[in-house]
PDB file of C-alpha atoms in Angstrom:
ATOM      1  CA  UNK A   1      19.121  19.745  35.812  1.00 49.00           C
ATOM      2  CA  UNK A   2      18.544  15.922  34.428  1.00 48.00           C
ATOM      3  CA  UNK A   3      19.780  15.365  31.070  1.00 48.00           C
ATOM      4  CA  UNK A   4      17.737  16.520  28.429  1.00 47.00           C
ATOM      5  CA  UNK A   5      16.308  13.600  27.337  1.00 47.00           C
ATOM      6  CA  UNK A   6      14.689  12.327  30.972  1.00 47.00           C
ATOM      7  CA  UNK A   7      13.263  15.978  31.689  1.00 47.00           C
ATOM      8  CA  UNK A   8       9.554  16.560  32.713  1.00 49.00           C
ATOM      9  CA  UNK A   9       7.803  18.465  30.342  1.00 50.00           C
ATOM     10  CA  UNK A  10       5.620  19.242  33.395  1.00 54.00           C
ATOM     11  CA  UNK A  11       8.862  21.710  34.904  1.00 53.00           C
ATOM     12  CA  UNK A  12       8.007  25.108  35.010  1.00 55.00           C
ATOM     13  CA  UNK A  13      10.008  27.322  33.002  1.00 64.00           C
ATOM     14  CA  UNK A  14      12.361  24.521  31.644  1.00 75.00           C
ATOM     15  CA  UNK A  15      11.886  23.217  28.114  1.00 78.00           C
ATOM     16  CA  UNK A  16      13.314  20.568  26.520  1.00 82.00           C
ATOM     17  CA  UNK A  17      16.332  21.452  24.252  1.00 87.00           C
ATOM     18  CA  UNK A  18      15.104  18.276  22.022  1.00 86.00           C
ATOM     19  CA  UNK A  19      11.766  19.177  22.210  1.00 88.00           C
ATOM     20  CA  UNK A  20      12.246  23.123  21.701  1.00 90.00           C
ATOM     21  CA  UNK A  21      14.445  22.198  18.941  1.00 92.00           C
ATOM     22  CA  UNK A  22      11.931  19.978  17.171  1.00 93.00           C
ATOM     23  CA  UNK A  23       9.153  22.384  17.372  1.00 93.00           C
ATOM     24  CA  UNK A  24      11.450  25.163  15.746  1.00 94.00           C
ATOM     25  CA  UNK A  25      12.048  22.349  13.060  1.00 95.00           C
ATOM     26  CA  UNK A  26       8.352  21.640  12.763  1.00 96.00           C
ATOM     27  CA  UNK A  27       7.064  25.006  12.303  1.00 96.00           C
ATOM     28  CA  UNK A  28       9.296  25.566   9.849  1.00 95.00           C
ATOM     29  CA  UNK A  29       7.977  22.910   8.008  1.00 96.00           C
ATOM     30  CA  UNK A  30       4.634  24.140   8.253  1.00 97.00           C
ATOM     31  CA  UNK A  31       5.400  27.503   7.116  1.00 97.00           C
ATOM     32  CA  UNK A  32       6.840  26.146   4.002  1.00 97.00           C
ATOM     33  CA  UNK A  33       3.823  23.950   3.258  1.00 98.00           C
ATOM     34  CA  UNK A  34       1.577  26.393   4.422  1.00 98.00           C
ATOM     35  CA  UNK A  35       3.106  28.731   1.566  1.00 98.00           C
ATOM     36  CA  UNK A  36       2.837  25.843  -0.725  1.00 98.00           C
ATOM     37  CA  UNK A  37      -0.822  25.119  -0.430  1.00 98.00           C
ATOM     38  CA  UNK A  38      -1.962  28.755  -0.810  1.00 98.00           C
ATOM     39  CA  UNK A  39       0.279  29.265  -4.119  1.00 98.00           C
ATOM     40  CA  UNK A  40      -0.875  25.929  -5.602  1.00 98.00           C
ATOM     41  CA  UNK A  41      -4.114  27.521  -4.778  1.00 97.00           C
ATOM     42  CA  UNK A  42      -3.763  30.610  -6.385  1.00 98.00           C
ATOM     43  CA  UNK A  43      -1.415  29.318  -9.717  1.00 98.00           C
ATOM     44  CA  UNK A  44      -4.171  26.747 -10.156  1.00 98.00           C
ATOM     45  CA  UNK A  45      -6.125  30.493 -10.922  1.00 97.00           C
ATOM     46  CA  UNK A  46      -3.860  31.858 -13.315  1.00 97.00           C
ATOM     47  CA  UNK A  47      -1.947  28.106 -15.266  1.00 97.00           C
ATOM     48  CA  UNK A  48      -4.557  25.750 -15.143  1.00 95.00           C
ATOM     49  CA  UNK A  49      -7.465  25.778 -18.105  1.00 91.00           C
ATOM     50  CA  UNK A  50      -9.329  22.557 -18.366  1.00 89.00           C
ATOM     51  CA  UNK A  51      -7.575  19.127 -16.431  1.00 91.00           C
ATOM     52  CA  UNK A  52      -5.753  16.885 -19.226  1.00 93.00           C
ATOM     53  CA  UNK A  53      -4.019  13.762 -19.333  1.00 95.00           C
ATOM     54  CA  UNK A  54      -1.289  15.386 -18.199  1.00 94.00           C
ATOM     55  CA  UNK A  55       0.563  18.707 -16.631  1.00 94.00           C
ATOM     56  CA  UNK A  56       1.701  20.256 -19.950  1.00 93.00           C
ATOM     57  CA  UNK A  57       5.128  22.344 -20.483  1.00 95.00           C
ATOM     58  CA  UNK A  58       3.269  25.767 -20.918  1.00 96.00           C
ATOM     59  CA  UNK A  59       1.152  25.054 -17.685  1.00 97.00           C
ATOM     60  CA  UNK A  60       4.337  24.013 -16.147  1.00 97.00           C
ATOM     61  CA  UNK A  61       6.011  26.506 -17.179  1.00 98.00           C
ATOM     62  CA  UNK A  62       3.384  29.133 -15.939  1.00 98.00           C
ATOM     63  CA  UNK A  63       3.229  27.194 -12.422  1.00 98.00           C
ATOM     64  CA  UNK A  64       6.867  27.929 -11.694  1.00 98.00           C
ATOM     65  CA  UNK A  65       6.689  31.445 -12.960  1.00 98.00           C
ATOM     66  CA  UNK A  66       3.853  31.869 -10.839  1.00 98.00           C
ATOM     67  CA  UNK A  67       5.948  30.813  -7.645  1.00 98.00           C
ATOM     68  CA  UNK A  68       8.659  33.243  -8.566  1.00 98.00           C
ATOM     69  CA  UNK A  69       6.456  36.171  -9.133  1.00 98.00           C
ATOM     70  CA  UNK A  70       4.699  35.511  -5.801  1.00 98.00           C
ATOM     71  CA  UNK A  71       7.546  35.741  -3.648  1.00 98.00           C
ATOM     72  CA  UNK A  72       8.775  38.659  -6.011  1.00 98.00           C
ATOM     73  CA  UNK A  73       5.528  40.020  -5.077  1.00 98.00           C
ATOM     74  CA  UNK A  74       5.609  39.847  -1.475  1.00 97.00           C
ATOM     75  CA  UNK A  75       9.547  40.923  -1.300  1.00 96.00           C
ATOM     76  CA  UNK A  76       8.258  43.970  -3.153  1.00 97.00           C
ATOM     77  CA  UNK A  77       5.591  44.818  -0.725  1.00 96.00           C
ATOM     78  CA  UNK A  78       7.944  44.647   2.212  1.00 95.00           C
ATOM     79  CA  UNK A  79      10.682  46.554   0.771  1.00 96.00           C
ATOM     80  CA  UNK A  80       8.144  49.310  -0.497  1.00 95.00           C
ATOM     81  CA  UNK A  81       6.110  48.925   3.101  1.00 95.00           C
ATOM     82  CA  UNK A  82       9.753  49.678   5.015  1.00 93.00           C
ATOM     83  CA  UNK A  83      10.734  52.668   2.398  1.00 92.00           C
ATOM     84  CA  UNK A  84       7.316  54.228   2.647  1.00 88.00           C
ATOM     85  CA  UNK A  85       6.970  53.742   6.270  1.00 85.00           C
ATOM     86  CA  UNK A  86      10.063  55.867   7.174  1.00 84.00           C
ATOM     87  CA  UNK A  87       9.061  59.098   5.582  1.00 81.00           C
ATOM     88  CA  UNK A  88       4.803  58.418   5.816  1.00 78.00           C
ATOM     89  CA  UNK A  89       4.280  56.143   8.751  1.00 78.00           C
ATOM     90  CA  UNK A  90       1.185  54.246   7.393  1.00 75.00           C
ATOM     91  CA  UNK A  91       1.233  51.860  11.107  1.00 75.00           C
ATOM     92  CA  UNK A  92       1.195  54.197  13.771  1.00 69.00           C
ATOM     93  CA  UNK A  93       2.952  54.191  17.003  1.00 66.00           C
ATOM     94  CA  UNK A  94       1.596  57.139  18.834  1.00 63.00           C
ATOM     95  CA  UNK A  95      -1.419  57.074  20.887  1.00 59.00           C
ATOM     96  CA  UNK A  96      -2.974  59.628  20.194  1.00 56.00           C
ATOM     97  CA  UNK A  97      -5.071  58.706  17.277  1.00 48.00           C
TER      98      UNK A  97
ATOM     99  CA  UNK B   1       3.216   2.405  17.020  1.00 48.00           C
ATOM    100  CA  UNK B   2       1.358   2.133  20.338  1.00 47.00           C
ATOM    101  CA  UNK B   3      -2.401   2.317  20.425  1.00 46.00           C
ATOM    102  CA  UNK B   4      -3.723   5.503  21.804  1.00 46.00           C
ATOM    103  CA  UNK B   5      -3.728   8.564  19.424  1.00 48.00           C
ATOM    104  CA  UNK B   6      -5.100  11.792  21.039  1.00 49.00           C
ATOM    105  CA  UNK B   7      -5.365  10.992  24.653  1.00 53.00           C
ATOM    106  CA  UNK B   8      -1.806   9.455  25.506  1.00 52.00           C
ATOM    107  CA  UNK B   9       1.140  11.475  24.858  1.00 55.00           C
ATOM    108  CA  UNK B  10       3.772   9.079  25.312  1.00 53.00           C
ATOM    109  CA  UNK B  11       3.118   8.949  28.475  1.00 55.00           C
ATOM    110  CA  UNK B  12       4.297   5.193  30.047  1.00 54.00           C
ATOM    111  CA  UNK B  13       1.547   5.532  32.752  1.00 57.00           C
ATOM    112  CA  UNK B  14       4.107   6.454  35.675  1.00 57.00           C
ATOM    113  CA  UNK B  15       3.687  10.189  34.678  1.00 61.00           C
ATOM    114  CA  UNK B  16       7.025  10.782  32.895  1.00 70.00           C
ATOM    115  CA  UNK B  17       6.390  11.853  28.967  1.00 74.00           C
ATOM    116  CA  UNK B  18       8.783  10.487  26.730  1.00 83.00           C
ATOM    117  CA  UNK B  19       9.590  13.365  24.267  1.00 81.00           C
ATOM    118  CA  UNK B  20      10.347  10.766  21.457  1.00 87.00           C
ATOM    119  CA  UNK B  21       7.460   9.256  21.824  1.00 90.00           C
ATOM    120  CA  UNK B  22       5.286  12.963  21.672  1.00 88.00           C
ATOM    121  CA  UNK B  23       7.568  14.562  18.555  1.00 91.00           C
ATOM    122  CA  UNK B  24       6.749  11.223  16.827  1.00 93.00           C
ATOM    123  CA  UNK B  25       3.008  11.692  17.154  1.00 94.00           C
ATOM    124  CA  UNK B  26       3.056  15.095  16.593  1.00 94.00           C
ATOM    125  CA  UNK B  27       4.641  14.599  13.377  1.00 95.00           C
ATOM    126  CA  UNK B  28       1.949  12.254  12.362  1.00 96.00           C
ATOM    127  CA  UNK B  29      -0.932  15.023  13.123  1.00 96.00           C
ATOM    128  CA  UNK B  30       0.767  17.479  11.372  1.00 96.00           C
ATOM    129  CA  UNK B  31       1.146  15.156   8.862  1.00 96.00           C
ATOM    130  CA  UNK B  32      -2.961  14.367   8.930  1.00 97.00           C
ATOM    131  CA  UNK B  33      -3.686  18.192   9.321  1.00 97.00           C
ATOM    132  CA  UNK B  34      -1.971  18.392   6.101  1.00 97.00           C
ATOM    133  CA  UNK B  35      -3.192  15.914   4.083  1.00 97.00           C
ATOM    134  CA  UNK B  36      -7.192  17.161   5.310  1.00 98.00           C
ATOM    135  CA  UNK B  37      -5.971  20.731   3.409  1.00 97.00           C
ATOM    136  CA  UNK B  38      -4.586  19.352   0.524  1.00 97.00           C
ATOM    137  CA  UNK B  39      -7.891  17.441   0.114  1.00 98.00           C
ATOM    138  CA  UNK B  40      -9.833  20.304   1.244  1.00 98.00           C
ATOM    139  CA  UNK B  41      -8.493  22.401  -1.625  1.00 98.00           C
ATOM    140  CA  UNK B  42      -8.384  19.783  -4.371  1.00 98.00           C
ATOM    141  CA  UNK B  43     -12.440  19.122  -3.765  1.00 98.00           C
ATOM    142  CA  UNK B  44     -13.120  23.239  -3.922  1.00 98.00           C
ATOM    143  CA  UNK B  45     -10.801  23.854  -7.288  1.00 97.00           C
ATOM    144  CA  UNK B  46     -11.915  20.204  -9.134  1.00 97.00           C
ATOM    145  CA  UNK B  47     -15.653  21.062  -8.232  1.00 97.00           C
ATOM    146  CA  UNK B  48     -15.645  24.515  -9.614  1.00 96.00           C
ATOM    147  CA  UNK B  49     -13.557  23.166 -12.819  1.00 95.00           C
ATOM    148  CA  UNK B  50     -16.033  20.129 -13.485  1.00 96.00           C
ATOM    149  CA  UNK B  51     -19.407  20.332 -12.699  1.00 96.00           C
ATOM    150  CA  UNK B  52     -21.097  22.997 -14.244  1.00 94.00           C
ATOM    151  CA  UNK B  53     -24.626  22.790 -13.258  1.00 94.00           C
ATOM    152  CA  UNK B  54     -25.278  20.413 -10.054  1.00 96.00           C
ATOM    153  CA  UNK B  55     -27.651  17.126 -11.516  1.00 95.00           C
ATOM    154  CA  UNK B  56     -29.241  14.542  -9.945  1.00 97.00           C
ATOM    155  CA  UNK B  57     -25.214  12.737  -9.699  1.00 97.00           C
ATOM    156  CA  UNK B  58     -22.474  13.082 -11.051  1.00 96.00           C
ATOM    157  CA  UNK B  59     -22.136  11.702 -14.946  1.00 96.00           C
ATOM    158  CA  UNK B  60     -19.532  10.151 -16.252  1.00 96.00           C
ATOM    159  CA  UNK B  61     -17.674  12.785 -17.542  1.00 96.00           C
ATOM    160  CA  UNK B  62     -17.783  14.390 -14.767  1.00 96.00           C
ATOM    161  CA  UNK B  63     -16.082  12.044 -12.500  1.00 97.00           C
ATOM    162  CA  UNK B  64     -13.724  11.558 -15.513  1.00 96.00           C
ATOM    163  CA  UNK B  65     -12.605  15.198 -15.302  1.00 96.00           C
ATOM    164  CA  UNK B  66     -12.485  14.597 -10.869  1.00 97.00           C
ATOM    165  CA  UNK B  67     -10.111  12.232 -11.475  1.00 97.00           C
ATOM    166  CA  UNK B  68      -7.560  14.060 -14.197  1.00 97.00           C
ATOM    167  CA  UNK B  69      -8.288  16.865 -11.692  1.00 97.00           C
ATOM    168  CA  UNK B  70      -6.945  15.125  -8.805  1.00 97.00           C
ATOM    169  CA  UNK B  71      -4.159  14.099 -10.749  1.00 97.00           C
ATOM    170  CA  UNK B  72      -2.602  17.414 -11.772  1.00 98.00           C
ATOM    171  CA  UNK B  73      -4.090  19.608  -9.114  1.00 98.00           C
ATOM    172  CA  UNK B  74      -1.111  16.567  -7.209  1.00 98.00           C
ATOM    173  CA  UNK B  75       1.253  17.702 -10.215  1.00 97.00           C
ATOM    174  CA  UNK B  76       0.443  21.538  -9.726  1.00 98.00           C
ATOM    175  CA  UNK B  77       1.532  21.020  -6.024  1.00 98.00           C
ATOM    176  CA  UNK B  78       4.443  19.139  -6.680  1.00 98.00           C
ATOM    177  CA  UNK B  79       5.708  21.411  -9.366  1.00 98.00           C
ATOM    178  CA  UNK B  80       4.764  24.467  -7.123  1.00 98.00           C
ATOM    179  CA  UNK B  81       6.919  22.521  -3.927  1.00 98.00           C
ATOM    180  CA  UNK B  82       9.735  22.257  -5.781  1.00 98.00           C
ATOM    181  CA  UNK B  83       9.980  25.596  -7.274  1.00 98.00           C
ATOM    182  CA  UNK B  84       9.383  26.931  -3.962  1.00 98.00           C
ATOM    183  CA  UNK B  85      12.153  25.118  -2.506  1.00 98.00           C
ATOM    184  CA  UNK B  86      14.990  26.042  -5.148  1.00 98.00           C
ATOM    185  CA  UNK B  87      14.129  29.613  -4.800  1.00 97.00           C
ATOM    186  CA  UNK B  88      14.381  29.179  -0.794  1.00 97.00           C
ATOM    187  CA  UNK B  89      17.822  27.963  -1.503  1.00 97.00           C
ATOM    188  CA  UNK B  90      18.787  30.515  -4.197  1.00 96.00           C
ATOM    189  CA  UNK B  91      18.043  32.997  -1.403  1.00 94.00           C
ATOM    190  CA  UNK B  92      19.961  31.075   0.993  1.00 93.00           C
ATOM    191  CA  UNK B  93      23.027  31.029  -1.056  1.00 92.00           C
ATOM    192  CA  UNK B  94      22.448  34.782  -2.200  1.00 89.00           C
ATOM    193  CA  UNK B  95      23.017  36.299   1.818  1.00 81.00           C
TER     194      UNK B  95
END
């Protein structure tokens, strides 16, 4: 196989070890800012009363909090999910249904 | 950077795509995709916080409030990033 860099993107069944690399990288990225946007979304709910001059220390304060409780939140619901699952399977496998 | 933006993916014309040249302009759509939210959201949350009943155009308070809006809806976002980030790397360091 050519080296890496000079490969076809056109080759069936080959990718790219840069290029396979970089999209891990990238979506990565994305995830994070995805996450990002959607709690600035939702703290902006819960912190924010009327826009000042400026981001004050309680708002601050409750931003950051916010961000904690959030992943807290959605550790919580997986851990729970994965205990709760083994003795009441809430997602079925079985086909019959 | 070289003219063409959607159609031309680093291709030099002889049929061989540079993957440089692609991750590069990738990285700038993504970047553009991301901005377009940010704004997206900014517009819906600073609308609902500062106009209260739609007039015939916006006063001046009201684009008064837009602006501080802006402003710390870009503070919120940054503050949120960051915290974000050190818990990422409090888990990291926690496995």
């Amino acid at each position: 196989m050519d080296s890496p860099s000079s490969s076809s993107a056109a080759g069936l069944g080959t990718v790219d070890p840069q290029l396979q690399h970089f999209i891990e990288v990238e979506t990565q990225k994305q995830r994070f800012q995805q996450l990002v946007h959607q709690m600035t979304e939702l703290c902006w709910e819960k912190c924010m009363d009327k826009p000042g001059p400026k981001l004050d220390s309680r708002a601050e304060a409750c931003f950051v909090n916010c961000v904690e409780r959030f992943i807290d939140t959605s550790q919580f619901i997986l851990n729970r999910l994965e205990q709760t699952q083994k003795s009441k399977p809430v997602f079925s496998e079985s086909l019959s249904d | 950077m070289e003219g063409s933006f959607g159609s031309d993916f680093g291709s030099s014309g002889g049929g061989k795509l540079d993957p440089g040249l692609i991750m590069e302009q990738v990285k700038v759509q993504i970047a553009v995709a991301n901005a377009q939210e940010l704004l997206q959201r900014m517009t819906d949350k600073c609308f609902r916080k500062c106009i209260g009943k739609p007039g015939g155009s916006l006063d001046n308070s009201e684009q008064k409030c837009i602006a501080m809006c802006m402003d710390r809806y870009m503070d919120a976002w940054n503050t949120v990033s960051r915290a974000y980030n050190s818990r990422l790397q409090r888990e990291r360091a926690n496995m």
